[in-house]
Short mmCIF file of C-alpha atoms in Angstrom, two decimals:
data_model
loop_
_atom_site.label_atom_id
_atom_site.label_comp_id
_atom_site.label_asym_id
_atom_site.label_seq_id
_atom_site.Cartn_x
_atom_site.Cartn_y
_atom_site.Cartn_z
CA UNK C 1 34.95 -9.50 -38.43
CA UNK C 2 31.59 -10.63 -37.12
CA UNK C 3 31.21 -11.54 -33.46
CA UNK C 4 28.79 -14.35 -34.41
CA UNK C 5 29.64 -17.47 -32.45
CA UNK C 6 33.08 -16.15 -31.47
CA UNK C 7 32.39 -16.28 -27.72
CA UNK C 8 30.36 -18.39 -25.32
CA UNK C 9 28.90 -18.20 -21.84
CA UNK C 10 30.44 -20.98 -19.74
CA UNK C 11 29.38 -20.00 -16.24
CA UNK C 12 26.42 -18.30 -14.61
CA UNK C 13 25.52 -17.54 -11.01
CA UNK C 14 22.39 -16.20 -9.33
CA UNK C 15 21.86 -15.36 -5.67
CA UNK C 16 18.64 -15.91 -3.79
CA UNK C 17 16.09 -13.21 -4.70
CA UNK C 18 13.99 -10.88 -2.59
CA UNK C 19 15.44 -9.71 0.73
CA UNK C 20 19.07 -10.34 1.66
CA UNK C 21 19.22 -8.06 4.70
CA UNK C 22 22.56 -6.99 6.13
CA UNK C 23 24.44 -7.42 2.86
CA UNK C 24 26.14 -4.71 0.83
CA UNK C 25 25.69 -4.67 -2.94
CA UNK C 26 29.26 -5.94 -3.32
CA UNK C 27 28.61 -8.83 -0.95
CA UNK C 28 25.51 -9.82 -2.91
CA UNK C 29 27.55 -9.53 -6.12
CA UNK C 30 30.28 -11.70 -4.56
CA UNK C 31 27.74 -14.45 -3.81
CA UNK C 32 26.76 -14.47 -7.49
CA UNK C 33 30.39 -14.36 -8.68
CA UNK C 34 31.24 -17.30 -6.41
CA UNK C 35 28.40 -19.31 -7.95
CA UNK C 36 29.40 -18.38 -11.53
CA UNK C 37 33.04 -19.34 -10.89
CA UNK C 38 31.91 -22.67 -9.43
CA UNK C 39 29.53 -23.22 -12.34
CA UNK C 40 32.39 -22.62 -14.80
CA UNK C 41 34.84 -24.70 -12.77
CA UNK C 42 37.50 -21.98 -12.80
CA UNK C 43 39.64 -20.25 -10.19
CA UNK C 44 39.02 -16.55 -9.62
CA UNK C 45 42.59 -15.76 -10.72
CA UNK C 46 41.71 -16.87 -14.26
CA UNK C 47 39.38 -13.84 -14.61
CA UNK C 48 41.14 -11.05 -16.49
CA UNK C 49 38.19 -9.02 -17.79
CA UNK C 50 35.66 -7.27 -15.55
CA UNK C 51 32.43 -5.70 -16.77
CA UNK C 52 30.23 -4.20 -14.08
CA UNK C 53 28.07 -1.17 -13.32
CA UNK C 54 25.35 -0.16 -10.88
CA UNK C 55 23.50 2.85 -9.49
CA UNK C 56 25.32 3.22 -6.21
CA UNK C 57 28.99 3.67 -7.08
CA UNK C 58 31.04 5.03 -9.96
CA UNK C 59 34.12 2.79 -9.99
CA UNK C 60 32.48 -0.63 -9.81
CA UNK C 61 35.05 -2.58 -11.88
CA UNK C 62 37.77 -1.36 -9.52
CA UNK C 63 35.77 -2.47 -6.51
CA UNK C 64 35.18 -5.90 -8.04
CA UNK C 65 38.89 -6.32 -8.94
CA UNK C 66 39.96 -5.31 -5.45
CA UNK C 67 37.34 -7.50 -3.77
CA UNK C 68 38.41 -10.55 -5.78
CA UNK C 69 42.11 -9.74 -5.43
CA UNK C 70 42.78 -9.79 -9.14
CA UNK C 71 44.55 -7.47 -11.58
CA UNK C 72 42.54 -7.55 -14.80
CA UNK C 73 43.81 -6.62 -18.27
CA UNK C 74 40.44 -5.21 -19.36
CA UNK C 75 37.77 -3.32 -17.43
CA UNK C 76 34.50 -1.76 -18.54
CA UNK C 77 32.22 0.22 -16.25
CA UNK C 78 29.98 1.71 -18.92
CA UNK C 79 26.54 2.53 -17.57
CA UNK C 80 23.55 2.53 -19.91
CA UNK C 81 21.00 1.77 -17.18
CA UNK C 82 19.29 -1.60 -16.93
CA UNK C 83 20.40 -2.63 -20.43
CA UNK C 84 24.03 -2.36 -19.45
CA UNK C 85 24.80 -6.04 -18.93
CA UNK C 86 23.64 -6.95 -22.42
CA UNK C 87 25.75 -4.02 -23.60
CA UNK C 88 28.62 -5.35 -21.46
CA UNK C 89 28.18 -8.74 -23.06
CA UNK C 90 28.76 -7.07 -26.44
CA UNK C 91 31.90 -5.36 -25.09
CA UNK C 92 33.09 -8.62 -23.52
CA UNK C 93 32.59 -10.49 -26.78
CA UNK C 94 34.62 -7.83 -28.61
CA UNK C 95 37.39 -7.69 -25.99
CA UNK C 96 37.65 -11.50 -25.85
CA UNK C 97 37.71 -11.75 -29.63
CA UNK C 98 40.54 -9.21 -29.85
CA UNK C 99 42.51 -10.99 -27.14
CA UNK C 100 42.29 -8.02 -24.76
CA UNK C 101 41.15 -10.50 -22.11
CA UNK C 102 40.65 -14.26 -21.94
CA UNK C 103 38.06 -14.86 -19.24
CA UNK C 104 35.41 -12.16 -18.90
CA UNK C 105 33.29 -11.68 -15.80
CA UNK C 106 30.05 -9.67 -16.11
CA UNK C 107 28.48 -9.08 -12.71
CA UNK C 108 25.88 -7.16 -10.74
CA UNK C 109 24.60 -7.04 -7.19
CA UNK C 110 22.06 -4.86 -5.45
CA UNK C 111 20.52 -4.47 -2.02
CA UNK C 112 17.83 -2.13 -3.33
CA UNK C 113 15.10 -3.85 -1.28
CA UNK C 114 16.71 -3.96 2.16
CA UNK C 115 19.71 -1.61 1.91
CA UNK C 116 19.75 2.14 2.44
CA UNK C 117 17.81 3.80 -0.36
CA UNK C 118 20.29 5.40 -2.74
CA UNK C 119 19.35 7.83 -5.45
CA UNK C 120 21.31 7.75 -8.68
CA UNK C 121 23.49 10.86 -9.08
CA UNK C 122 21.23 13.86 -9.75
CA UNK C 123 20.95 15.21 -13.29
CA UNK C 124 19.80 18.78 -13.58
CA UNK C 125 17.19 18.73 -16.33
CA UNK C 126 14.28 20.75 -17.62
CA UNK C 127 11.94 17.98 -16.42
CA UNK C 128 12.89 18.05 -12.72
CA UNK C 129 10.58 20.87 -11.72
CA UNK C 130 7.46 18.93 -12.73
CA UNK C 131 8.33 16.01 -10.39
CA UNK C 132 7.51 13.29 -12.91
CA UNK C 133 7.94 10.41 -10.42
CA UNK C 134 10.56 8.63 -12.43
CA UNK C 135 10.94 5.91 -13.48
CA UNK C 136 7.22 5.09 -13.58
CA UNK C 137 5.80 8.14 -15.37
CA UNK C 138 7.78 7.79 -18.62
CA UNK C 139 6.38 4.28 -19.03
CA UNK C 140 2.87 5.47 -18.19
CA UNK C 141 3.23 8.12 -20.91
CA UNK C 142 4.36 5.43 -23.38
CA UNK C 143 1.49 3.14 -22.36
CA UNK C 144 -1.10 5.90 -22.74
CA UNK C 145 0.22 6.83 -26.19
CA UNK C 146 0.18 3.16 -27.26
CA UNK C 147 -3.42 2.87 -26.04
CA UNK C 148 -4.33 6.03 -27.95
CA UNK C 149 -2.69 5.04 -31.24
CA UNK C 150 -3.49 1.33 -31.34
CA UNK C 151 -6.43 0.78 -29.01
CA UNK C 152 -4.33 -1.24 -26.57
CA UNK C 153 -6.32 -1.82 -23.37
CA UNK C 154 -5.51 -2.03 -19.67
CA UNK C 155 -6.64 -5.65 -19.84
CA UNK C 156 -4.01 -6.34 -22.49
CA UNK C 157 -1.34 -4.70 -20.34
CA UNK C 158 -2.57 -6.90 -17.50
CA UNK C 159 -2.12 -10.02 -19.64
CA UNK C 160 1.64 -9.33 -19.56
CA UNK C 161 1.68 -9.36 -15.75
CA UNK C 162 -0.55 -12.44 -15.59
CA UNK C 163 1.67 -14.36 -18.04
CA UNK C 164 4.80 -13.40 -16.10
CA UNK C 165 3.16 -14.64 -12.91
CA UNK C 166 2.21 -17.93 -14.55
CA UNK C 167 5.87 -18.49 -15.45
CA UNK C 168 6.95 -17.46 -11.93
CA UNK C 169 4.65 -20.13 -10.52
CA UNK C 170 6.84 -22.67 -12.34
CA UNK C 171 10.06 -21.14 -10.97
CA UNK C 172 10.85 -22.00 -7.33
CA UNK C 173 13.35 -19.11 -7.20
CA UNK C 174 10.77 -16.46 -8.21
CA UNK C 175 9.66 -13.95 -5.57
CA UNK C 176 5.94 -13.63 -6.43
CA UNK C 177 4.16 -16.94 -7.00
CA UNK C 178 0.59 -16.38 -5.82
CA UNK C 179 -2.12 -16.63 -8.48
CA UNK C 180 -2.81 -13.37 -10.33
CA UNK C 181 -5.75 -12.58 -12.64
CA UNK C 182 -6.40 -9.87 -15.21
CA UNK C 183 -9.07 -8.51 -12.84
CA UNK C 184 -6.52 -8.35 -9.99
CA UNK C 185 -4.17 -6.29 -12.17
CA UNK C 186 -6.80 -3.95 -13.63
CA UNK C 187 -8.43 -3.29 -10.24
CA UNK C 188 -5.18 -2.75 -8.34
CA UNK C 189 -4.22 0.64 -6.88
CA UNK C 190 -3.14 3.08 -9.60
CA UNK C 191 0.45 4.33 -9.27
CA UNK C 192 0.74 6.52 -12.36
CA UNK C 193 -2.27 6.04 -14.64
CA UNK C 194 -2.59 3.96 -16.72
CA UNK C 195 -0.11 1.82 -14.73
CA UNK C 196 -1.25 0.18 -11.50
CA UNK C 197 0.63 -1.72 -8.84
CA UNK C 198 0.89 -5.00 -10.79
CA UNK C 199 1.99 -3.22 -13.98
CA UNK C 200 5.21 -2.28 -12.14
CA UNK C 201 8.22 -4.48 -11.50
CA UNK C 202 9.40 -5.70 -8.11
CA UNK C 203 12.09 -4.08 -5.99
CA UNK C 204 14.44 -6.85 -4.90
CA UNK C 205 17.84 -7.66 -3.52
CA UNK C 206 19.75 -9.93 -5.82
CA UNK C 207 22.94 -10.59 -7.70
CA UNK C 208 23.94 -12.22 -10.96
CA UNK C 209 27.21 -13.06 -12.67
CA UNK C 210 28.29 -14.58 -15.97
CA UNK C 211 31.61 -15.92 -17.30
CA UNK C 212 32.45 -15.73 -21.03
CA UNK C 213 35.36 -17.09 -23.05
CA UNK C 214 36.37 -17.41 -26.71
CA UNK C 215 34.89 -20.30 -28.72
CA UNK C 216 38.20 -22.18 -28.91
CA UNK C 217 37.98 -22.83 -25.16
CA UNK C 218 34.20 -23.12 -24.91
CA UNK C 219 34.21 -26.93 -24.66
CA UNK C 220 36.73 -26.98 -21.80
CA UNK C 221 34.20 -26.28 -19.04
CA UNK C 222 31.75 -28.54 -17.17
CA UNK C 223 28.52 -27.02 -18.53
CA UNK C 224 27.15 -26.92 -22.07
CA UNK C 225 28.46 -23.69 -23.67
CA UNK C 226 25.91 -21.15 -24.87
CA UNK C 227 27.13 -19.08 -27.80
CA UNK C 228 26.62 -15.40 -28.47
CA UNK C 229 25.31 -15.33 -32.04
CA UNK C 230 24.23 -11.72 -32.42
CA UNK C 231 24.05 -8.42 -30.61
CA UNK C 232 22.89 -4.89 -31.39
CA UNK C 233 22.91 -1.73 -29.28
CA UNK C 234 21.06 1.52 -29.97
CA UNK C 235 19.70 4.52 -28.07
CA UNK C 236 17.54 7.42 -29.20
CA UNK C 237 17.11 9.65 -26.12
CA UNK C 238 17.69 9.98 -22.41
CA UNK C 239 14.87 12.22 -21.16
CA UNK C 240 11.43 10.85 -22.00
CA UNK C 241 10.49 14.22 -23.58
CA UNK C 242 13.29 13.61 -26.10
CA UNK C 243 12.07 10.16 -27.19
CA UNK C 244 11.13 10.59 -30.85
CA UNK C 245 8.12 8.23 -30.80
CA UNK C 246 6.81 6.82 -27.52
CA UNK C 247 5.36 3.77 -29.26
CA UNK C 248 8.57 2.64 -31.02
CA UNK C 249 11.81 2.05 -29.14
CA UNK C 250 15.39 1.79 -30.39
CA UNK C 251 14.97 -1.98 -29.91
CA UNK C 252 13.66 -1.96 -33.46
CA UNK C 253 17.13 -1.19 -34.80
CA UNK C 254 19.02 -3.01 -32.03
CA UNK C 255 17.12 -6.25 -32.64
CA UNK C 256 17.43 -5.93 -36.42
CA UNK C 257 21.21 -5.68 -35.99
CA UNK C 258 21.29 -8.64 -33.58
CA UNK C 259 19.16 -10.83 -35.85
CA UNK C 260 21.26 -9.86 -38.90
CA UNK C 261 24.50 -10.79 -37.11
CA UNK C 262 23.01 -14.08 -35.94
CA UNK C 263 21.55 -14.86 -39.36
CA UNK C 264 18.20 -15.85 -37.86
CA UNK C 265 14.74 -14.28 -37.73
CA UNK C 266 12.13 -13.92 -34.98
CA UNK C 267 10.30 -16.98 -36.35
CA UNK C 268 13.36 -19.13 -35.50
CA UNK C 269 13.44 -18.13 -31.83
CA UNK C 270 12.43 -20.67 -29.17
CA UNK C 271 12.44 -18.48 -26.06
CA UNK C 272 12.39 -14.70 -25.46
CA UNK C 273 13.67 -12.78 -22.43
CA UNK C 274 12.76 -9.08 -22.26
CA UNK C 275 13.30 -6.33 -19.70
CA UNK C 276 9.77 -6.03 -18.30
CA UNK C 277 10.20 -3.15 -15.86
CA UNK C 278 6.56 -2.32 -16.66
CA UNK C 279 3.89 -4.24 -18.56
CA UNK C 280 4.06 -1.89 -21.56
CA UNK C 281 7.73 -2.87 -22.09
CA UNK C 282 6.92 -6.43 -23.11
CA UNK C 283 4.38 -5.23 -25.66
CA UNK C 284 6.74 -2.60 -27.11
CA UNK C 285 9.72 -4.95 -27.38
CA UNK C 286 7.74 -7.84 -28.91
CA UNK C 287 6.60 -5.39 -31.60
CA UNK C 288 9.94 -3.66 -32.09
CA UNK C 289 11.90 -6.93 -32.28
CA UNK C 290 9.51 -8.24 -34.94
CA UNK C 291 7.62 -10.96 -33.04
CA UNK C 292 4.42 -9.18 -34.07
CA UNK C 293 3.44 -6.10 -36.05
CA UNK C 294 3.60 -2.61 -34.52
CA UNK C 295 0.34 -1.96 -32.70
CA UNK C 296 -0.58 -5.65 -32.42
CA UNK C 297 1.37 -6.30 -29.22
CA UNK C 298 -1.72 -6.05 -27.03
CA UNK C 299 -3.51 -8.77 -28.97
CA UNK C 300 -0.32 -10.81 -29.21
CA UNK C 301 0.16 -11.07 -25.43
CA UNK C 302 -3.50 -11.96 -24.84
CA UNK C 303 -5.13 -15.36 -24.32
CA UNK C 304 -2.02 -16.84 -22.77
CA UNK C 305 0.02 -16.54 -25.96
CA UNK C 306 3.27 -15.67 -24.11
CA UNK C 307 2.43 -17.69 -20.96
CA UNK C 308 3.35 -21.35 -20.34
CA UNK C 309 1.69 -23.37 -23.10
CA UNK C 310 1.42 -20.34 -25.41
CA UNK C 311 2.93 -20.01 -28.89
CA UNK C 312 5.95 -17.92 -27.74
CA UNK C 313 7.53 -18.41 -24.30
CA UNK C 314 8.39 -14.91 -23.00
CA UNK C 315 10.11 -14.09 -19.69
CA UNK C 316 10.19 -17.67 -18.56
CA UNK C 317 11.66 -16.96 -15.11
CA UNK C 318 8.71 -14.69 -14.26
CA UNK C 319 10.56 -11.54 -15.33
CA UNK C 320 11.09 -8.33 -13.44
CA UNK C 321 7.35 -8.32 -12.77
CA UNK C 322 7.23 -11.54 -10.75
CA UNK C 323 10.70 -13.13 -10.41
CA UNK C 324 13.29 -10.52 -9.44
CA UNK C 325 14.11 -6.88 -10.13
CA UNK C 326 17.10 -5.50 -8.25
CA UNK C 327 17.26 -2.11 -9.98
CA UNK C 328 19.06 -3.21 -13.15
CA UNK C 329 17.59 -6.41 -14.54
CA UNK C 330 19.51 -6.91 -17.81
CA UNK C 331 21.81 -9.50 -16.24
CA UNK C 332 19.01 -11.74 -15.04
CA UNK C 333 17.25 -12.03 -18.38
CA UNK C 334 20.47 -13.15 -20.12
CA UNK C 335 21.09 -15.80 -17.47
CA UNK C 336 17.55 -17.14 -17.88
CA UNK C 337 18.23 -17.41 -21.63
CA UNK C 338 21.48 -19.30 -20.95
CA UNK C 339 19.80 -21.69 -18.52
CA UNK C 340 16.94 -22.35 -20.95
CA UNK C 341 19.46 -23.22 -23.69
CA UNK C 342 21.33 -25.49 -21.28
CA UNK C 343 18.06 -27.24 -20.43
CA UNK C 344 18.37 -26.49 -16.71
CA UNK C 345 14.98 -24.90 -16.07
CA UNK C 346 12.97 -27.73 -14.57
CA UNK C 347 9.22 -27.22 -14.69
CA UNK C 348 9.49 -24.05 -16.75
CA UNK C 349 11.91 -25.53 -19.28
CA UNK C 350 10.99 -24.75 -22.89
CA UNK C 351 11.23 -28.03 -24.83
CA UNK C 352 14.23 -28.34 -27.10
CA UNK C 353 15.19 -24.65 -26.80
CA UNK C 354 18.08 -23.89 -29.18
CA UNK C 355 17.78 -20.15 -29.88
CA UNK C 356 17.01 -17.39 -27.37
CA UNK C 357 16.41 -13.69 -28.01
CA UNK C 358 17.02 -11.10 -25.29
CA UNK C 359 16.41 -7.38 -25.01
CA UNK C 360 17.76 -5.19 -22.24
CA UNK C 361 16.33 -1.71 -21.76
CA UNK C 362 18.12 1.15 -20.02
CA UNK C 363 17.01 4.57 -18.84
CA UNK C 364 13.42 5.37 -19.74
CA UNK C 365 13.02 3.09 -22.78
CA UNK C 366 16.23 4.73 -24.03
CA UNK C 367 19.15 2.33 -24.39
CA UNK C 368 18.10 -0.89 -26.09
CA UNK C 369 20.47 -3.82 -26.44
CA UNK C 370 19.30 -7.02 -28.10
CA UNK C 371 21.17 -10.31 -28.15
CA UNK C 372 20.70 -13.73 -29.69
CA UNK C 373 22.15 -16.79 -27.95
CA UNK C 374 22.31 -20.33 -29.32
CA UNK C 375 23.38 -23.86 -28.50
CA UNK C 376 26.36 -25.61 -30.13
CA UNK C 377 24.20 -26.91 -33.00
CA UNK C 378 23.14 -23.38 -34.02
CA UNK C 379 26.74 -22.31 -34.78
CA UNK L 1 56.81 19.79 -10.12
CA UNK L 2 54.28 22.22 -8.76
CA UNK L 3 53.87 21.99 -5.02
CA UNK L 4 50.20 22.36 -4.07
CA UNK L 5 49.16 23.14 -0.53
CA UNK L 6 47.05 20.60 1.32
CA UNK L 7 43.96 22.73 1.01
CA UNK L 8 43.56 24.45 -2.34
CA UNK L 9 39.91 25.37 -1.95
CA UNK L 10 40.74 29.07 -1.48
CA UNK L 11 42.40 29.11 -4.92
CA UNK L 12 39.36 27.68 -6.70
CA UNK L 13 37.58 31.00 -7.24
CA UNK L 14 40.70 32.67 -8.67
CA UNK L 15 41.37 29.74 -10.98
CA UNK L 16 37.77 29.65 -12.15
CA UNK L 17 37.72 33.40 -12.78
CA UNK L 18 40.90 33.20 -14.85
CA UNK L 19 39.59 30.27 -16.87
CA UNK L 20 36.31 32.06 -17.53
CA UNK L 21 38.26 35.05 -18.79
CA UNK L 22 40.34 32.89 -21.06
CA UNK L 23 37.32 31.02 -22.39
CA UNK L 24 35.18 34.14 -22.74
CA UNK L 25 32.38 32.59 -20.69
CA UNK L 26 31.01 35.75 -19.10
CA UNK L 27 27.49 34.80 -20.14
CA UNK L 28 25.81 31.74 -18.63
CA UNK L 29 25.14 28.56 -20.58
CA UNK L 30 21.86 27.92 -22.40
CA UNK L 31 20.21 26.01 -19.55
CA UNK L 32 20.83 28.80 -17.06
CA UNK L 33 19.75 31.40 -19.63
CA UNK L 34 16.48 29.52 -20.12
CA UNK L 35 15.87 29.52 -16.38
CA UNK L 36 16.77 33.21 -16.07
CA UNK L 37 14.25 33.98 -18.82
CA UNK L 38 11.60 31.96 -16.96
CA UNK L 39 12.35 33.90 -13.78
CA UNK L 40 11.53 37.07 -15.78
CA UNK L 41 8.28 35.46 -16.91
CA UNK L 42 9.53 34.81 -20.43
CA UNK L 43 9.27 31.46 -22.22
CA UNK L 44 11.94 31.37 -24.91
CA UNK L 45 13.41 28.45 -26.80
CA UNK L 46 16.27 28.26 -29.29
CA UNK L 47 16.22 28.27 -33.06
CA UNK L 48 19.11 27.20 -35.27
CA UNK L 49 20.35 29.99 -37.55
CA UNK L 50 21.65 27.40 -40.01
CA UNK L 51 18.89 24.81 -40.41
CA UNK L 52 16.03 26.92 -39.06
CA UNK L 53 14.71 24.20 -36.77
CA UNK L 54 13.77 24.89 -33.17
CA UNK L 55 15.70 23.33 -30.31
CA UNK L 56 14.51 22.31 -26.82
CA UNK L 57 15.88 21.65 -24.23
CA UNK L 58 18.39 24.49 -24.51
CA UNK L 59 21.73 23.38 -25.93
CA UNK L 60 25.05 24.73 -27.20
CA UNK L 61 24.78 22.66 -30.38
CA UNK L 62 21.82 22.10 -32.68
CA UNK L 63 20.86 18.41 -32.34
CA UNK L 64 19.34 18.53 -35.83
CA UNK L 65 22.32 19.76 -37.88
CA UNK L 66 25.21 20.17 -35.44
CA UNK L 67 25.53 23.95 -35.88
CA UNK L 68 26.67 26.03 -32.92
CA UNK L 69 24.68 29.06 -34.12
CA UNK L 70 21.59 29.03 -31.95
CA UNK L 71 19.49 32.09 -31.12
CA UNK L 72 16.78 32.67 -28.54
CA UNK L 73 13.30 33.21 -29.95
CA UNK L 74 9.79 33.80 -28.65
CA UNK L 75 7.22 31.04 -29.15
CA UNK L 76 3.50 31.13 -29.86
CA UNK L 77 2.89 29.10 -26.70
CA UNK L 78 0.44 26.91 -28.57
CA UNK L 79 0.77 23.19 -28.20
CA UNK L 80 -0.94 19.83 -28.35
CA UNK L 81 -0.86 17.09 -25.71
CA UNK L 82 1.23 14.20 -27.12
CA UNK L 83 0.77 11.98 -24.07
CA UNK L 84 -0.44 12.32 -20.52
CA UNK L 85 -0.25 10.49 -17.20
CA UNK L 86 -1.79 10.91 -13.75
CA UNK L 87 0.64 10.72 -10.85
CA UNK L 88 -1.31 9.41 -7.86
CA UNK L 89 -0.47 11.10 -4.61
CA UNK L 90 -2.12 11.18 -1.20
CA UNK L 91 -4.27 14.28 -0.64
CA UNK L 92 -2.19 15.36 2.36
CA UNK L 93 0.86 15.43 0.08
CA UNK L 94 -0.93 17.60 -2.48
CA UNK L 95 -3.13 15.10 -4.29
CA UNK L 96 -2.99 13.67 -7.81
CA UNK L 97 -1.35 15.67 -10.56
CA UNK L 98 -0.91 15.53 -14.29
CA UNK L 99 2.31 15.04 -16.22
CA UNK L 100 2.08 15.64 -19.95
CA UNK L 101 4.33 15.75 -22.96
CA UNK L 102 3.39 18.75 -25.08
CA UNK L 103 4.27 19.21 -28.75
CA UNK L 104 4.86 22.91 -29.36
CA UNK L 105 3.66 24.49 -32.57
CA UNK L 106 7.31 25.23 -33.36
CA UNK L 107 8.20 21.52 -33.24
CA UNK L 108 9.92 20.66 -29.97
CA UNK L 109 8.29 18.46 -27.34
CA UNK L 110 8.56 19.22 -23.65
CA UNK L 111 7.41 17.82 -20.34
CA UNK L 112 4.94 19.94 -18.39
CA UNK L 113 1.64 19.86 -16.55
CA UNK L 114 -1.79 20.86 -17.81
CA UNK L 115 -3.08 22.61 -14.74
CA UNK L 116 -6.60 23.92 -15.37
CA UNK L 117 -8.42 20.61 -15.82
CA UNK L 118 -8.61 17.51 -13.62
CA UNK L 119 -5.52 15.33 -14.12
CA UNK L 120 -7.63 12.47 -15.54
CA UNK L 121 -9.32 14.80 -18.01
CA UNK L 122 -6.12 15.75 -19.82
CA UNK L 123 -6.43 13.98 -23.16
CA UNK L 124 -4.04 13.22 -25.97
CA UNK L 125 -4.66 15.69 -28.80
CA UNK L 126 -5.94 18.42 -26.47
CA UNK L 127 -5.05 21.98 -27.54
CA UNK L 128 -3.17 23.81 -24.82
CA UNK L 129 -1.36 27.10 -24.36
CA UNK L 130 1.74 27.92 -22.35
CA UNK L 131 2.10 30.34 -19.48
CA UNK L 132 4.96 30.85 -17.07
CA UNK L 133 3.80 30.05 -13.57
CA UNK L 134 5.24 28.75 -10.35
CA UNK L 135 5.47 25.12 -9.44
CA UNK L 136 7.19 23.73 -6.37
CA UNK L 137 8.41 27.29 -5.69
CA UNK L 138 10.20 27.52 -9.04
CA UNK L 139 9.21 29.31 -12.24
CA UNK L 140 8.09 26.81 -14.87
CA UNK L 141 6.25 26.61 -18.17
CA UNK L 142 2.74 25.34 -17.46
CA UNK L 143 -0.09 24.66 -19.88
CA UNK L 144 -3.78 25.56 -19.85
CA UNK L 145 -6.53 23.99 -21.85
CA UNK L 146 -8.43 27.29 -21.95
CA UNK L 147 -6.87 30.58 -22.98
CA UNK L 148 -5.59 32.48 -19.97
CA UNK L 149 -5.46 36.04 -21.26
CA UNK L 150 -3.46 37.01 -24.32
CA UNK L 151 0.05 37.25 -22.96
CA UNK L 152 2.67 37.44 -25.66
CA UNK L 153 5.92 35.62 -25.34
#
């Protein structure tokens, strides 16, 4: 069976972004869960599926179940890095469709800005000795290779950050809303060349939660349901030295699978939400998902083409670069897609948005999970 | 049901030794073997006896064909820079350094540093050669843009 249109998002919740001092990651997550439950108009005891992962604990779904005082029938704590919540959304859609659970909660919370700094569990690898300053260096290596092969420039990378900032200026919830120019980005302090300060995402506190149900119940909630039309998940490495081609990610196959399931093409999409941990990401994913040809991403993002008023609205909340980035961003981009399709986005609302494409990225450009969401009329 | 004492830590070594005997694991795994070779100044990678392709990082299974028949081989040490980045670091902490991905002549790609030119001067396509040196007090494969002697691997 296809998962197309079988499930819908009926509740979403976001915390405030930036610094939430004195809160544990679970407390931040609980704030988001409370908002999602309220948004969906349900009681917490109706939740029987939990999908959650983070960098600071191993048994997150158990913590969430205990914290909420519920005894779920289905739990998934898979961790694929920042892509995981899009991956979880695929698992939730499958579990809901098979009747393994009836109300799925996908949730994340992080105090990575104000909490004690916590390293992910150490992996012993052949790269450690060189101190590659992960996660930035792998993306710098990808950016440099893209510049070498296709003539992509630092100015074009900067256009991604400038566009994200322009969207953030329309989003009262975004963390960074001061004006930003291409010159500001290009002249900023280098972190790992060719990536400077503004090519890198924020480090925030923040939480996000989402409630999904089967389509037969999707109309029973206060908000307009947003349907999951397609999803695809792929990965082609973990260490950056094992990535087959630094200029093409597994999003190429993941997005192809998601578009095929949804029965739509990139030309049909009204709004795009991508995991922009670094400026090169947006260029890579726009190419790999088919919004432009491979190698043309730099030109595609230039001249305001993905900014407000451009031909393709991309990262309309301001993205990980300017809105919020609490370690694992995949949850936030899906919620922005849902809110755009509900028409709840105020000044940054994309007119008449019916179809949204998302791509979550995990590890160092490794796990790629694409998803297509649509309104009722796209079913 | 087996009654275990509160603290079984003292049994761990005996249990491990017995399991190693049973599993015939007297020799270390590929990753440790690689590091032991480096400590002797030798840069060796694996080659699959079945498909003939080279394998890096060291594994128990060939990621090309799935075979478990991997052997250690010497390499030419010749490589080409596939991509490069400059990690910026304050001078008092050691200053900027280069991180590169190097494509070995034998096929595999690995992370390393090109250490005999300025970090910004390391260019994609640059010909480099491998030598075992020390970095952060550990033996590691490093690359030089100019030949550094004619050491054989």
